[in-house]
Short mmCIF file of N, CA and C in Angstrom, two decimals:
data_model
loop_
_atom_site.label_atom_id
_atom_site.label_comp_id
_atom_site.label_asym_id
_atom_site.label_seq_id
_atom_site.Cartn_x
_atom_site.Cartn_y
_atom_site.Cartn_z
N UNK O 295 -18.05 -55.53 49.88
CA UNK O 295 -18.93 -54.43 49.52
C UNK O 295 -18.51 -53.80 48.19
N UNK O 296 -17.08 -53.94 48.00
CA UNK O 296 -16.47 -52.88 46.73
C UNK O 296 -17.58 -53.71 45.52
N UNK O 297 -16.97 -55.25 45.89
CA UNK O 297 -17.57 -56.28 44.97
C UNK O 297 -18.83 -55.92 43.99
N UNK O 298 -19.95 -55.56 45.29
CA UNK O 298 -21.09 -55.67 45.21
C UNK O 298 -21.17 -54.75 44.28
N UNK O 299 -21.06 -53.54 45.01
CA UNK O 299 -21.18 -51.80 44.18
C UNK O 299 -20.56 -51.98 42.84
N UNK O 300 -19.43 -52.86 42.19
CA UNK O 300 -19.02 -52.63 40.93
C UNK O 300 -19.98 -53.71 40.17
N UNK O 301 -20.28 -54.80 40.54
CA UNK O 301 -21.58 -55.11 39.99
C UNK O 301 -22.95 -54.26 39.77
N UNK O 302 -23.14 -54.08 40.30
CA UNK O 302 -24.44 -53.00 40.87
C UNK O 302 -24.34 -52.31 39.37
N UNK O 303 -22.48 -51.00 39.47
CA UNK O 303 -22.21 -50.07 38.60
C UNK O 303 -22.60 -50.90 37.56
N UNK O 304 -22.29 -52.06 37.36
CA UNK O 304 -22.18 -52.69 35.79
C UNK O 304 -22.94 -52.70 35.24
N UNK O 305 -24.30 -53.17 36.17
CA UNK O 305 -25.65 -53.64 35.46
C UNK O 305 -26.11 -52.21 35.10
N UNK O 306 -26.25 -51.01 36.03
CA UNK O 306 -27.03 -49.56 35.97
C UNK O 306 -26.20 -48.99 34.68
N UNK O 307 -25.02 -49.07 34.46
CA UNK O 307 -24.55 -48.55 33.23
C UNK O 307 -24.72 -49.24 32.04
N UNK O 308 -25.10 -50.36 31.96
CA UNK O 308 -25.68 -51.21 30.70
C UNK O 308 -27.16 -50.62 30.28
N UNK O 309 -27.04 -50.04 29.26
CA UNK O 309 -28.41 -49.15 28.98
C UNK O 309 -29.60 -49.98 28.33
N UNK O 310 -29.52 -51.34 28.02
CA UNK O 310 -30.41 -52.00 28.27
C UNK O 310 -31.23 -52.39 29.09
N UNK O 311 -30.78 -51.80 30.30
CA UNK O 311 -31.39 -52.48 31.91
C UNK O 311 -32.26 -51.44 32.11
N UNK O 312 -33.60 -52.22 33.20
CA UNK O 312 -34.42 -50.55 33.79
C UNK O 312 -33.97 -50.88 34.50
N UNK O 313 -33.60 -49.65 35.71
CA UNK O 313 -33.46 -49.65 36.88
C UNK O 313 -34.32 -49.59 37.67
N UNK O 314 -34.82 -50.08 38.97
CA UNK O 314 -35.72 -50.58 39.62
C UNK O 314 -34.94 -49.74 41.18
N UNK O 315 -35.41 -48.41 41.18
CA UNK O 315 -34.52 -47.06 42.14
C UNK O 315 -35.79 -47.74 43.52
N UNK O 316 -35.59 -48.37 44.49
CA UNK O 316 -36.22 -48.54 45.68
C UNK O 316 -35.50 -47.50 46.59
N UNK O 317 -36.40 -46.55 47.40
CA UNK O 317 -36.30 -45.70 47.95
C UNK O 317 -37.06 -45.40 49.13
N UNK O 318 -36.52 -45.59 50.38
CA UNK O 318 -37.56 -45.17 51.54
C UNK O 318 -38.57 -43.68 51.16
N UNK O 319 -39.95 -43.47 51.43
CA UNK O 319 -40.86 -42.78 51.04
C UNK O 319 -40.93 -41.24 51.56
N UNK O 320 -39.98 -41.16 52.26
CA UNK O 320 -39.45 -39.78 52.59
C UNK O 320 -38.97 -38.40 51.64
N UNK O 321 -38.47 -37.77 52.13
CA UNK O 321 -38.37 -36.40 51.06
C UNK O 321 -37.61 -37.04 50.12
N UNK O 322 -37.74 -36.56 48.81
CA UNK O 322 -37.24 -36.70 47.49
C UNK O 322 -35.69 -36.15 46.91
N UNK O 323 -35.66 -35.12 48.35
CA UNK O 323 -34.55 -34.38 47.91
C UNK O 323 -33.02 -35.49 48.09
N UNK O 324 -33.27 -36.02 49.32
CA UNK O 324 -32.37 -36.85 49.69
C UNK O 324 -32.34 -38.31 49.45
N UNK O 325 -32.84 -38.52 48.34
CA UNK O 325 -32.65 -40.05 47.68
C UNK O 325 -31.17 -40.28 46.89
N UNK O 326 -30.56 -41.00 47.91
CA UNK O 326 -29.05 -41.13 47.50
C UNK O 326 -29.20 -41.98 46.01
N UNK O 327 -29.74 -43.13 46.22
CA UNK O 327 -29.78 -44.07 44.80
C UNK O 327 -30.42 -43.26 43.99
N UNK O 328 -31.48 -42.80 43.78
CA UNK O 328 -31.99 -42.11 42.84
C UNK O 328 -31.15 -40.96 42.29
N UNK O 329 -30.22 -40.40 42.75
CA UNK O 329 -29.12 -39.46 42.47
C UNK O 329 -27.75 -40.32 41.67
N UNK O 330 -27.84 -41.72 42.11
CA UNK O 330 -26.72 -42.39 41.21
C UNK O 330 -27.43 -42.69 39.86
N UNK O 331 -28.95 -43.18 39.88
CA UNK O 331 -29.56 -43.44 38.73
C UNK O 331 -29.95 -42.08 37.35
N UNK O 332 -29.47 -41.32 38.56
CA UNK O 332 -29.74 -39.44 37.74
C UNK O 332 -28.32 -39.25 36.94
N UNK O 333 -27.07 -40.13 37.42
CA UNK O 333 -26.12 -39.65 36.97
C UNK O 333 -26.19 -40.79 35.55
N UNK O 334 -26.57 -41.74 35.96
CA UNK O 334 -26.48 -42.75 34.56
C UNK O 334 -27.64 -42.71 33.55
N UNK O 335 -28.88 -41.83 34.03
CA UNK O 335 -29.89 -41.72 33.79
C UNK O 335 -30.60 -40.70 33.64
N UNK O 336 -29.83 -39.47 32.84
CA UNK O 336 -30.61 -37.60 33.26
C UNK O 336 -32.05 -37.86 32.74
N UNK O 337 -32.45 -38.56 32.05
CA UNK O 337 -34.02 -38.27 31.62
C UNK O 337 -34.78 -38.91 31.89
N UNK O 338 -33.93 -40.49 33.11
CA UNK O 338 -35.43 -41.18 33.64
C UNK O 338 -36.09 -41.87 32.69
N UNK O 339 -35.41 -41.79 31.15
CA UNK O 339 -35.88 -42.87 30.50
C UNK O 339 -36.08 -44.92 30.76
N UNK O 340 -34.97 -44.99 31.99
CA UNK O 340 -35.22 -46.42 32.08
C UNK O 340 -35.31 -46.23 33.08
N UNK O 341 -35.88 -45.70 34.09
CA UNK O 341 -35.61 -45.37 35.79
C UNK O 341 -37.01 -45.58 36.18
N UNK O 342 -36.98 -46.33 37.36
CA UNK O 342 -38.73 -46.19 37.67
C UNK O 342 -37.91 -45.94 38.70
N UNK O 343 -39.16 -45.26 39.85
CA UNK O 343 -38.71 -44.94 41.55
C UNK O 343 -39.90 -45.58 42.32
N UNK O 344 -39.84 -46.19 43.16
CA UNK O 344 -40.62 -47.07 44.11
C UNK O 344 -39.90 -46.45 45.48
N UNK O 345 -41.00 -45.78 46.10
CA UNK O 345 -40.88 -45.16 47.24
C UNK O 345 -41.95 -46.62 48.43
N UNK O 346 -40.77 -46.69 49.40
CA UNK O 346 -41.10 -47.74 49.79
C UNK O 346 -41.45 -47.56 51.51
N UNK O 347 -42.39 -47.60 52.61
CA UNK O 347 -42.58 -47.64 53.90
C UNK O 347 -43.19 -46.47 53.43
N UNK O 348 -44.52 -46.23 53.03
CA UNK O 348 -45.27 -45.35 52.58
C UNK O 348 -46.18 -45.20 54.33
N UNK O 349 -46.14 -46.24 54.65
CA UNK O 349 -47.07 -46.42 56.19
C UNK O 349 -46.13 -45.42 56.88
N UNK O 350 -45.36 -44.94 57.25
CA UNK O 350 -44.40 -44.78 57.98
C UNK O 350 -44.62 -42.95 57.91
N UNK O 351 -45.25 -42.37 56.97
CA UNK O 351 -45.40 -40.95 56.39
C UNK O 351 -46.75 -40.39 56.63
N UNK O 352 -47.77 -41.75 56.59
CA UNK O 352 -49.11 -41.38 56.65
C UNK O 352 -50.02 -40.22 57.59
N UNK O 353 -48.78 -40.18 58.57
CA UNK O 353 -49.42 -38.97 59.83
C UNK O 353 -48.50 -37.33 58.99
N UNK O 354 -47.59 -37.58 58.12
CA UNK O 354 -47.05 -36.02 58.16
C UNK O 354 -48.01 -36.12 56.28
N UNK O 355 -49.14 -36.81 55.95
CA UNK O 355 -49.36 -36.22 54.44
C UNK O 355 -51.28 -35.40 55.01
N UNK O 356 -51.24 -34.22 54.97
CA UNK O 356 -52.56 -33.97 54.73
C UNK O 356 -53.42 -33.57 53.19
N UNK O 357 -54.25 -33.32 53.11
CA UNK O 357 -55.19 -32.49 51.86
C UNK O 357 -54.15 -31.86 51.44
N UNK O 358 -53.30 -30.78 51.93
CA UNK O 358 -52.94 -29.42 51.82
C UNK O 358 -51.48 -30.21 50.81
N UNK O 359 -50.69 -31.38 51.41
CA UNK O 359 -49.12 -31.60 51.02
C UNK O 359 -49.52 -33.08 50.01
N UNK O 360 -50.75 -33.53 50.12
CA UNK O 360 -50.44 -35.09 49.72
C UNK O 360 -49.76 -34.98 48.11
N UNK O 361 -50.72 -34.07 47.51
CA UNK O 361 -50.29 -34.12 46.06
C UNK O 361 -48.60 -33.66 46.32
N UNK O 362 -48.17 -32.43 46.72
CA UNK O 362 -47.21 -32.02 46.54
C UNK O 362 -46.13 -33.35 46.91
N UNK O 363 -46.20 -34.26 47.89
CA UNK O 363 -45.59 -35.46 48.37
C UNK O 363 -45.23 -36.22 47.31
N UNK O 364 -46.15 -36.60 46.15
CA UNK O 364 -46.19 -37.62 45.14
C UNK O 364 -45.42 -36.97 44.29
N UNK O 365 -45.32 -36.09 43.83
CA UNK O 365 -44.63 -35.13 43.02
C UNK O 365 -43.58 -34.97 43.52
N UNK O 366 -43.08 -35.37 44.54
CA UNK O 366 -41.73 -34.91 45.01
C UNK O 366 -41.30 -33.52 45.77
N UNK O 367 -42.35 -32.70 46.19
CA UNK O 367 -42.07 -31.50 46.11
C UNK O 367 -41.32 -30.76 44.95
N UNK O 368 -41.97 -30.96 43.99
CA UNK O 368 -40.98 -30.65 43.09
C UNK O 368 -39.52 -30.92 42.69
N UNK O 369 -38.97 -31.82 43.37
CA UNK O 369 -37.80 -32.43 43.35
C UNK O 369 -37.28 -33.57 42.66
N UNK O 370 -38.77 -34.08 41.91
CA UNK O 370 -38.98 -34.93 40.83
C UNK O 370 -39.47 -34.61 39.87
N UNK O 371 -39.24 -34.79 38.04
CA UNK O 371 -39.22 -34.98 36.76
C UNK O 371 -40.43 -35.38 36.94
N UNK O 372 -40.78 -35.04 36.20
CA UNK O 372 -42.46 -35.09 35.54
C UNK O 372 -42.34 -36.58 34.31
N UNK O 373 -40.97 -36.89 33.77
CA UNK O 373 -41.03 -37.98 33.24
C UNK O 373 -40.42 -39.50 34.05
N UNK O 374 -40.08 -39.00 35.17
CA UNK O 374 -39.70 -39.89 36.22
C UNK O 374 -40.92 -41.22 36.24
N UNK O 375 -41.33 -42.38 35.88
CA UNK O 375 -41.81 -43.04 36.48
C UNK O 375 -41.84 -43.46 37.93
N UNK O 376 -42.72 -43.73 39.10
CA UNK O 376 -42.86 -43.46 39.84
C UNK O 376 -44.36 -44.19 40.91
N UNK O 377 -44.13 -45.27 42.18
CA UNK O 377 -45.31 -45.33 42.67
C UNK O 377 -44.67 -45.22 44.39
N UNK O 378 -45.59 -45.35 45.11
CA UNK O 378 -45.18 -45.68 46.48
C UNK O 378 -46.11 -46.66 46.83
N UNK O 379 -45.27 -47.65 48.12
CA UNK O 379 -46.09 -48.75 48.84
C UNK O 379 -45.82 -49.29 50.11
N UNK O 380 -46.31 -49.91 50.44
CA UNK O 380 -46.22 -50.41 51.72
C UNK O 380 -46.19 -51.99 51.73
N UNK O 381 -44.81 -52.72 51.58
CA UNK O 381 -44.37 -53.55 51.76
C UNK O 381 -44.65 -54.61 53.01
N UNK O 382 -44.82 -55.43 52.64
CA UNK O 382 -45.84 -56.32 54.33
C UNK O 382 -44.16 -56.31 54.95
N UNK O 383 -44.74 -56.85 56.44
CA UNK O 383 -43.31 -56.78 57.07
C UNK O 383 -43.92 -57.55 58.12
N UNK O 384 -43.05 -57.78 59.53
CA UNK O 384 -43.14 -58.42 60.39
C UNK O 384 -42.19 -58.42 61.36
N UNK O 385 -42.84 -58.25 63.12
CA UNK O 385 -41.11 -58.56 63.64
C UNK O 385 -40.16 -59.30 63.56
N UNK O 386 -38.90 -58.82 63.89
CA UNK O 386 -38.16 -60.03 63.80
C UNK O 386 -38.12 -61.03 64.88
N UNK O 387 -38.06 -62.78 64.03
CA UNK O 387 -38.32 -63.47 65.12
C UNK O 387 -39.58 -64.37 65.27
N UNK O 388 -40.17 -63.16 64.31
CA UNK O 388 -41.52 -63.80 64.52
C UNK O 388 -42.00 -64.56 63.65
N UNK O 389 -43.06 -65.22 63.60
CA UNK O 389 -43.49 -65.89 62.27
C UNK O 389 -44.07 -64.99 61.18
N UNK O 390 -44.19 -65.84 60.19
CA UNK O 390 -45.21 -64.78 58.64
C UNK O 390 -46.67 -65.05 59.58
N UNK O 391 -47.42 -63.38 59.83
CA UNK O 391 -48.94 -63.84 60.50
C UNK O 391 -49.91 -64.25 59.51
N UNK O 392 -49.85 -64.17 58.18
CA UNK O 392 -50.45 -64.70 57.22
C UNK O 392 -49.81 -65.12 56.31
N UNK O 393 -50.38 -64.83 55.36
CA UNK O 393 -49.92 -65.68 53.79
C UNK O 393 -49.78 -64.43 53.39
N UNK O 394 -48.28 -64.02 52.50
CA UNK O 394 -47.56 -62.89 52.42
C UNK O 394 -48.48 -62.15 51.28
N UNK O 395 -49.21 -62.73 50.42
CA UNK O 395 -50.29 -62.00 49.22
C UNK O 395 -51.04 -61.41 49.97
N UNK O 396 -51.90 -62.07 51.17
CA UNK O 396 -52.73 -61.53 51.86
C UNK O 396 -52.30 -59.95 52.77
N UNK O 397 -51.17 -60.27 53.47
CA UNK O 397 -50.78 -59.47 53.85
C UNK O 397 -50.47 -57.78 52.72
N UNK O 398 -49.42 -58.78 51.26
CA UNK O 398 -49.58 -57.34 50.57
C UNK O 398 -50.63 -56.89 50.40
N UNK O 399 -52.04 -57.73 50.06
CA UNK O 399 -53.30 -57.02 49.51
C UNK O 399 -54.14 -56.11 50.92
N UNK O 400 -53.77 -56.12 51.74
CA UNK O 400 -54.56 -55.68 52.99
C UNK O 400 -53.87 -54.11 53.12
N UNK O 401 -52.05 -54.32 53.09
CA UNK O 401 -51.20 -52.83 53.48
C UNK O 401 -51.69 -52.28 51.82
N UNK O 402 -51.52 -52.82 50.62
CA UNK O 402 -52.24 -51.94 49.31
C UNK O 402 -53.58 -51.69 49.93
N UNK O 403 -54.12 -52.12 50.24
CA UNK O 403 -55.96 -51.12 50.39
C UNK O 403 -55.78 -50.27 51.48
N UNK O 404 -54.79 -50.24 52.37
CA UNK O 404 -54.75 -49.53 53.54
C UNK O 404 -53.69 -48.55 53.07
N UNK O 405 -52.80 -48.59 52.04
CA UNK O 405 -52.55 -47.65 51.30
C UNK O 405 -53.35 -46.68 50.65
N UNK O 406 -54.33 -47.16 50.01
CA UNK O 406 -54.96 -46.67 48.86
C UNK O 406 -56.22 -46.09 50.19
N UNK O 407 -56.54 -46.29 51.19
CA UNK O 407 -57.94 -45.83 51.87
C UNK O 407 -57.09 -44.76 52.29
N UNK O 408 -55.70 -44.48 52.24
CA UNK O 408 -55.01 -44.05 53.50
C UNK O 408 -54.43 -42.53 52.79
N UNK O 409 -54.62 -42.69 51.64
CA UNK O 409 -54.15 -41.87 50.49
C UNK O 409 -55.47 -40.91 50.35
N UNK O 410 -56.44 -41.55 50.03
CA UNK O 410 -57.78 -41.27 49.26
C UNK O 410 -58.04 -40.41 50.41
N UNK O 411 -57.79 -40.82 51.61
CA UNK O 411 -58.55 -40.06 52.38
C UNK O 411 -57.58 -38.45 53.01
N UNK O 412 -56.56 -38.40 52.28
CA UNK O 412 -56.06 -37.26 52.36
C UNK O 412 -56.52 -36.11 50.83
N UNK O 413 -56.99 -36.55 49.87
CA UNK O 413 -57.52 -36.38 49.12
C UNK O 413 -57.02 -36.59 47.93
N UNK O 414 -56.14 -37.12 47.83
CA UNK O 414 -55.13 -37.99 46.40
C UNK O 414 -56.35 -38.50 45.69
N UNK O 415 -56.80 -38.70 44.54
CA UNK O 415 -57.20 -39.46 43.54
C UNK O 415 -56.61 -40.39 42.57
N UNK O 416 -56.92 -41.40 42.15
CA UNK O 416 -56.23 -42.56 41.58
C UNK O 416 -55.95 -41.97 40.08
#
């Protein structure tokens, strides 16, 4: 594990690299990686954030929080690049039930119907 993490450090401190911050889609405040990419990264100039199991939130976002959600509650930079999604998945064990494009293109529209209809706009 040390291994891994001083690789990891190597590449995120090489300021040629973007960092690619994957983050479960939950509150903003507590994004551990995104807090290591804040330390190598205060302005989010090479940082994108991909908030990921966006399905998993869809019952706590209404009209009233969706925008505030995307924004971070304010807990995110306005120059932060930034999307959320819903990654196909499957049990374990089980087979792929389709063809994995199909699958992403079905959880993206069921994202995007699932969004829209809290009142988010594209």
């Amino acid at each position: 594990a040390d291994k891994i993490e001083k690789m990891v450090m190597t590449f995120m401190k090489d300021k040629r690299n973007v960092m690619l911050c994957v983050e479960q889609a939950g509150d903003a405040a507590t994004m551990s990686t995104l807090a290591k990419c804040r330390n190598l990264d205060p302005e989010f100039k090479r940082t994108i954030l991909i908030r990921n199991k966006l399905d998993k939130y869809y019952n706590d976002l209404t009209p009233d929080n969706v925008s505030k959600w995307v924004d971070g509650f304010g807990d995110l930079p306005d120059s932060l690049v930034r999307f959320a999604l819903t990654l196909p998945w499957w049990h374990d064990g089980s087979p792929m039930p389709k063809p994995f494009n199909q699958i992403k293109d079905e959880m993206d529209a069921n994202d995007k119907n699932q969004m829209a209809s809290k009142g988010l706009s594209d």
